Amino acid sequence: MKTAKPQEYAKAVKAASPPSPVVKDCIWAFLVGGFICTVGQILVNLYQNLGLELPQARTAVSVSLILISATLTTLGWYDDLSKHAGAGMLVPITGFANSMVSPAMEFKSEGFITGLGSKLFTVSGPVLVFGVTSSVIYGLIIYLFHII
């Protein structure tokens, strides 16, 4: 079996990969991300008008965006929307919610416990574990060395 030279391999990869419209993708991601932020601000104003203080309104917005994203994922619409929106839809909190719900929906046919329940934290589990662990270590360092 003949091994391809690095130059030949790079040439084959370039020929098989279509060029990415980077500028268009960046503009589209900016617009979609900005739209999500605008929706978030509209929700903050709505929740404040309903009587919530600013910190509680912000929490309610986070919960609302997570719920909307999880619902869109459950209905199978999130992936279709994110194909066009790109990073504008995947980077904010909506993308994190999608990363939690997607594996669970993929394995829901295996049952509530072994499918949905066990796959819910497949992607986000490590993020949560390392996030909590690093925050505990950070807190201990601050406490032990009286930094603050």
PDB file of C-alpha atoms in Angstrom:
ATOM      1  CA  MET A   1       0.000   0.000   0.000  1.00  0.00           C
ATOM      2  CA  LYS A   2       1.401   3.363  -1.045  1.00  0.00           C
ATOM      3  CA  THR A   3       1.506   6.171   1.511  1.00  0.00           C
ATOM      4  CA  ALA A   4       0.510   9.612   0.261  1.00  0.00           C
ATOM      5  CA  LYS A   5       2.972  12.435   0.687  1.00  0.00           C
ATOM      6  CA  PRO A   6       1.836  15.354   2.869  1.00  0.00           C
ATOM      7  CA  GLN A   7       1.656  17.642  -0.159  1.00  0.00           C
ATOM      8  CA  GLU A   8      -0.530  15.173  -2.056  1.00  0.00           C
ATOM      9  CA  TYR A   9      -2.803  14.754   0.950  1.00  0.00           C
ATOM     10  CA  ALA A  10      -3.134  18.520   1.435  1.00  0.00           C
ATOM     11  CA  LYS A  11      -3.948  18.908  -2.262  1.00  0.00           C
ATOM     12  CA  ALA A  12      -6.649  16.206  -2.046  1.00  0.00           C
ATOM     13  CA  VAL A  13      -8.165  17.786   1.083  1.00  0.00           C
ATOM     14  CA  LYS A  14      -8.251  21.213  -0.555  1.00  0.00           C
ATOM     15  CA  ALA A  15      -9.928  19.780  -3.650  1.00  0.00           C
ATOM     16  CA  ALA A  16     -12.574  17.969  -1.577  1.00  0.00           C
ATOM     17  CA  SER A  17     -13.300  20.886   0.766  1.00  0.00           C
ATOM     18  CA  PRO A  18     -15.374  23.742  -0.588  1.00  0.00           C
ATOM     19  CA  PRO A  19     -14.210  27.218   0.393  1.00  0.00           C
ATOM     20  CA  SER A  20     -16.017  28.660   3.384  1.00  0.00           C
ATOM     21  CA  PRO A  21     -17.596  32.105   3.018  1.00  0.00           C
ATOM     22  CA  VAL A  22     -15.966  33.384   6.213  1.00  0.00           C
ATOM     23  CA  VAL A  23     -17.059  37.021   5.956  1.00  0.00           C
ATOM     24  CA  LYS A  24     -20.663  36.072   5.211  1.00  0.00           C
ATOM     25  CA  ASP A  25     -20.657  33.525   8.052  1.00  0.00           C
ATOM     26  CA  CYS A  26     -19.262  36.090  10.509  1.00  0.00           C
ATOM     27  CA  ILE A  27     -21.840  38.713   9.534  1.00  0.00           C
ATOM     28  CA  TRP A  28     -24.678  36.186   9.763  1.00  0.00           C
ATOM     29  CA  ALA A  29     -23.466  34.943  13.172  1.00  0.00           C
ATOM     30  CA  PHE A  30     -23.235  38.555  14.381  1.00  0.00           C
ATOM     31  CA  LEU A  31     -26.777  39.309  13.217  1.00  0.00           C
ATOM     32  CA  VAL A  32     -28.290  36.141  14.699  1.00  0.00           C
ATOM     33  CA  GLY A  33     -26.383  36.530  17.970  1.00  0.00           C
ATOM     34  CA  GLY A  34     -27.499  40.159  18.102  1.00  0.00           C
ATOM     35  CA  PHE A  35     -31.083  39.092  17.479  1.00  0.00           C
ATOM     36  CA  ILE A  36     -30.885  36.615  20.379  1.00  0.00           C
ATOM     37  CA  CYS A  37     -29.488  39.377  22.604  1.00  0.00           C
ATOM     38  CA  THR A  38     -32.286  41.712  21.476  1.00  0.00           C
ATOM     39  CA  VAL A  39     -34.867  39.063  22.351  1.00  0.00           C
ATOM     40  CA  GLY A  40     -33.140  38.712  25.710  1.00  0.00           C
ATOM     41  CA  GLN A  41     -33.373  42.455  26.352  1.00  0.00           C
ATOM     42  CA  ILE A  42     -37.038  42.489  25.330  1.00  0.00           C
ATOM     43  CA  LEU A  43     -37.644  39.682  27.811  1.00  0.00           C
ATOM     44  CA  VAL A  44     -35.765  41.571  30.566  1.00  0.00           C
ATOM     45  CA  ASN A  45     -38.001  44.596  29.970  1.00  0.00           C
ATOM     46  CA  LEU A  46     -41.104  42.392  29.923  1.00  0.00           C
ATOM     47  CA  TYR A  47     -40.185  40.639  33.167  1.00  0.00           C
ATOM     48  CA  GLN A  48     -39.397  43.959  34.845  1.00  0.00           C
ATOM     49  CA  ASN A  49     -42.764  45.322  33.729  1.00  0.00           C
ATOM     50  CA  LEU A  50     -44.346  42.240  35.300  1.00  0.00           C
ATOM     51  CA  GLY A  51     -42.778  43.212  38.621  1.00  0.00           C
ATOM     52  CA  LEU A  52     -39.435  41.409  38.793  1.00  0.00           C
ATOM     53  CA  GLU A  53     -36.328  43.243  39.942  1.00  0.00           C
ATOM     54  CA  LEU A  54     -33.414  43.380  37.471  1.00  0.00           C
ATOM     55  CA  PRO A  55     -31.437  40.396  38.899  1.00  0.00           C
ATOM     56  CA  GLN A  56     -34.542  38.193  38.915  1.00  0.00           C
ATOM     57  CA  ALA A  57     -35.524  39.398  35.429  1.00  0.00           C
ATOM     58  CA  ARG A  58     -32.079  38.420  34.109  1.00  0.00           C
ATOM     59  CA  THR A  59     -32.420  34.979  35.674  1.00  0.00           C
ATOM     60  CA  ALA A  60     -35.859  34.605  34.121  1.00  0.00           C
ATOM     61  CA  VAL A  61     -34.396  35.531  30.721  1.00  0.00           C
ATOM     62  CA  SER A  62     -31.708  32.852  31.031  1.00  0.00           C
ATOM     63  CA  VAL A  63     -34.340  30.273  31.949  1.00  0.00           C
ATOM     64  CA  SER A  64     -36.560  31.443  29.087  1.00  0.00           C
ATOM     65  CA  LEU A  65     -33.777  31.229  26.489  1.00  0.00           C
ATOM     66  CA  ILE A  66     -32.830  27.760  27.740  1.00  0.00           C
ATOM     67  CA  LEU A  67     -36.476  26.662  27.562  1.00  0.00           C
ATOM     68  CA  ILE A  68     -36.896  28.070  24.055  1.00  0.00           C
ATOM     69  CA  SER A  69     -33.693  26.376  22.877  1.00  0.00           C
ATOM     70  CA  ALA A  70     -34.604  23.053  24.481  1.00  0.00           C
ATOM     71  CA  THR A  71     -38.062  23.224  22.928  1.00  0.00           C
ATOM     72  CA  LEU A  72     -36.648  23.976  19.472  1.00  0.00           C
ATOM     73  CA  THR A  73     -34.228  21.065  19.892  1.00  0.00           C
ATOM     74  CA  THR A  74     -37.020  18.729  20.986  1.00  0.00           C
ATOM     75  CA  LEU A  75     -39.093  19.705  17.943  1.00  0.00           C
ATOM     76  CA  GLY A  76     -36.074  19.112  15.681  1.00  0.00           C
ATOM     77  CA  TRP A  77     -35.933  22.730  14.512  1.00  0.00           C
ATOM     78  CA  TYR A  78     -32.790  23.886  16.327  1.00  0.00           C
ATOM     79  CA  ASP A  79     -30.354  22.054  14.036  1.00  0.00           C
ATOM     80  CA  ASP A  80     -32.058  23.416  10.931  1.00  0.00           C
ATOM     81  CA  LEU A  81     -31.902  26.957  12.280  1.00  0.00           C
ATOM     82  CA  SER A  82     -28.304  26.650  13.456  1.00  0.00           C
ATOM     83  CA  LYS A  83     -27.156  25.391  10.043  1.00  0.00           C
ATOM     84  CA  HIS A  84     -27.948  28.853   8.726  1.00  0.00           C
ATOM     85  CA  ALA A  85     -27.223  30.902  11.846  1.00  0.00           C
ATOM     86  CA  GLY A  86     -23.940  29.217  12.751  1.00  0.00           C
ATOM     87  CA  ALA A  87     -22.033  30.478  15.764  1.00  0.00           C
ATOM     88  CA  GLY A  88     -24.612  33.213  16.355  1.00  0.00           C
ATOM     89  CA  MET A  89     -26.966  30.541  17.627  1.00  0.00           C
ATOM     90  CA  LEU A  90     -24.486  28.004  18.964  1.00  0.00           C
ATOM     91  CA  VAL A  91     -22.266  30.158  21.177  1.00  0.00           C
ATOM     92  CA  PRO A  92     -24.800  31.814  23.523  1.00  0.00           C
ATOM     93  CA  ILE A  93     -26.667  30.005  26.293  1.00  0.00           C
ATOM     94  CA  THR A  94     -28.979  28.592  23.622  1.00  0.00           C
ATOM     95  CA  GLY A  95     -26.148  26.448  22.265  1.00  0.00           C
ATOM     96  CA  PHE A  96     -25.427  25.033  25.716  1.00  0.00           C
ATOM     97  CA  ALA A  97     -29.072  24.083  26.158  1.00  0.00           C
ATOM     98  CA  ASN A  98     -29.037  22.439  22.747  1.00  0.00           C
ATOM     99  CA  SER A  99     -25.914  20.457  23.657  1.00  0.00           C
ATOM    100  CA  MET A 100     -27.720  19.059  26.685  1.00  0.00           C
ATOM    101  CA  VAL A 101     -30.992  18.152  24.998  1.00  0.00           C
ATOM    102  CA  SER A 102     -29.653  16.770  21.681  1.00  0.00           C
ATOM    103  CA  PRO A 103     -28.076  13.550  23.031  1.00  0.00           C
ATOM    104  CA  ALA A 104     -31.094  12.917  25.228  1.00  0.00           C
ATOM    105  CA  MET A 105     -33.450  13.234  22.261  1.00  0.00           C
ATOM    106  CA  GLU A 106     -31.252  10.953  20.171  1.00  0.00           C
ATOM    107  CA  PHE A 107     -31.525   8.145  22.731  1.00  0.00           C
ATOM    108  CA  LYS A 108     -35.094   8.723  23.977  1.00  0.00           C
ATOM    109  CA  SER A 109     -36.241   5.520  22.261  1.00  0.00           C
ATOM    110  CA  GLU A 110     -34.128   3.544  24.755  1.00  0.00           C
ATOM    111  CA  GLY A 111     -36.374   4.646  27.593  1.00  0.00           C
ATOM    112  CA  PHE A 112     -36.630   7.353  30.198  1.00  0.00           C
ATOM    113  CA  ILE A 113     -33.802   6.140  32.472  1.00  0.00           C
ATOM    114  CA  THR A 114     -31.330   4.377  30.159  1.00  0.00           C
ATOM    115  CA  GLY A 115     -31.955   6.660  27.191  1.00  0.00           C
ATOM    116  CA  LEU A 116     -33.084  10.151  28.042  1.00  0.00           C
ATOM    117  CA  GLY A 117     -31.798  10.291  31.625  1.00  0.00           C
ATOM    118  CA  SER A 118     -28.387   8.805  31.025  1.00  0.00           C
ATOM    119  CA  LYS A 119     -27.649  10.826  27.881  1.00  0.00           C
ATOM    120  CA  LEU A 120     -28.871  14.205  29.143  1.00  0.00           C
ATOM    121  CA  PHE A 121     -25.460  15.193  30.494  1.00  0.00           C
ATOM    122  CA  THR A 122     -23.289  13.489  27.853  1.00  0.00           C
ATOM    123  CA  VAL A 123     -21.922  16.724  26.429  1.00  0.00           C
ATOM    124  CA  SER A 124     -22.556  19.173  29.228  1.00  0.00           C
ATOM    125  CA  GLY A 125     -21.568  16.831  32.069  1.00  0.00           C
ATOM    126  CA  PRO A 126     -17.818  17.347  31.653  1.00  0.00           C
ATOM    127  CA  VAL A 127     -18.369  21.098  31.337  1.00  0.00           C
ATOM    128  CA  LEU A 128     -20.288  21.111  34.611  1.00  0.00           C
ATOM    129  CA  VAL A 129     -17.819  18.825  36.393  1.00  0.00           C
ATOM    130  CA  PHE A 130     -14.743  20.796  35.388  1.00  0.00           C
ATOM    131  CA  GLY A 131     -16.508  24.126  35.902  1.00  0.00           C
ATOM    132  CA  VAL A 132     -17.553  23.239  39.440  1.00  0.00           C
ATOM    133  CA  THR A 133     -14.169  21.667  40.233  1.00  0.00           C
ATOM    134  CA  SER A 134     -12.211  24.666  38.976  1.00  0.00           C
ATOM    135  CA  SER A 135     -14.440  27.080  40.898  1.00  0.00           C
ATOM    136  CA  VAL A 136     -13.890  25.097  44.116  1.00  0.00           C
ATOM    137  CA  ILE A 137     -10.113  25.095  43.567  1.00  0.00           C
ATOM    138  CA  TYR A 138     -10.190  28.813  42.814  1.00  0.00           C
ATOM    139  CA  GLY A 139     -12.217  29.453  45.971  1.00  0.00           C
ATOM    140  CA  LEU A 140      -9.816  27.411  48.078  1.00  0.00           C
ATOM    141  CA  ILE A 141      -6.808  29.294  46.717  1.00  0.00           C
ATOM    142  CA  ILE A 142      -8.469  32.624  47.511  1.00  0.00           C
ATOM    143  CA  TYR A 143      -9.428  31.410  50.990  1.00  0.00           C
ATOM    144  CA  LEU A 144      -6.059  29.869  51.851  1.00  0.00           C
ATOM    145  CA  PHE A 145      -3.959  32.759  50.605  1.00  0.00           C
ATOM    146  CA  HIS A 146      -6.358  35.521  51.747  1.00  0.00           C
ATOM    147  CA  ILE A 147      -6.239  37.089  48.298  1.00  0.00           C
ATOM    148  CA  ILE A 148      -9.518  38.973  48.622  1.00  0.00           C
TER     149      ILE A 148
END
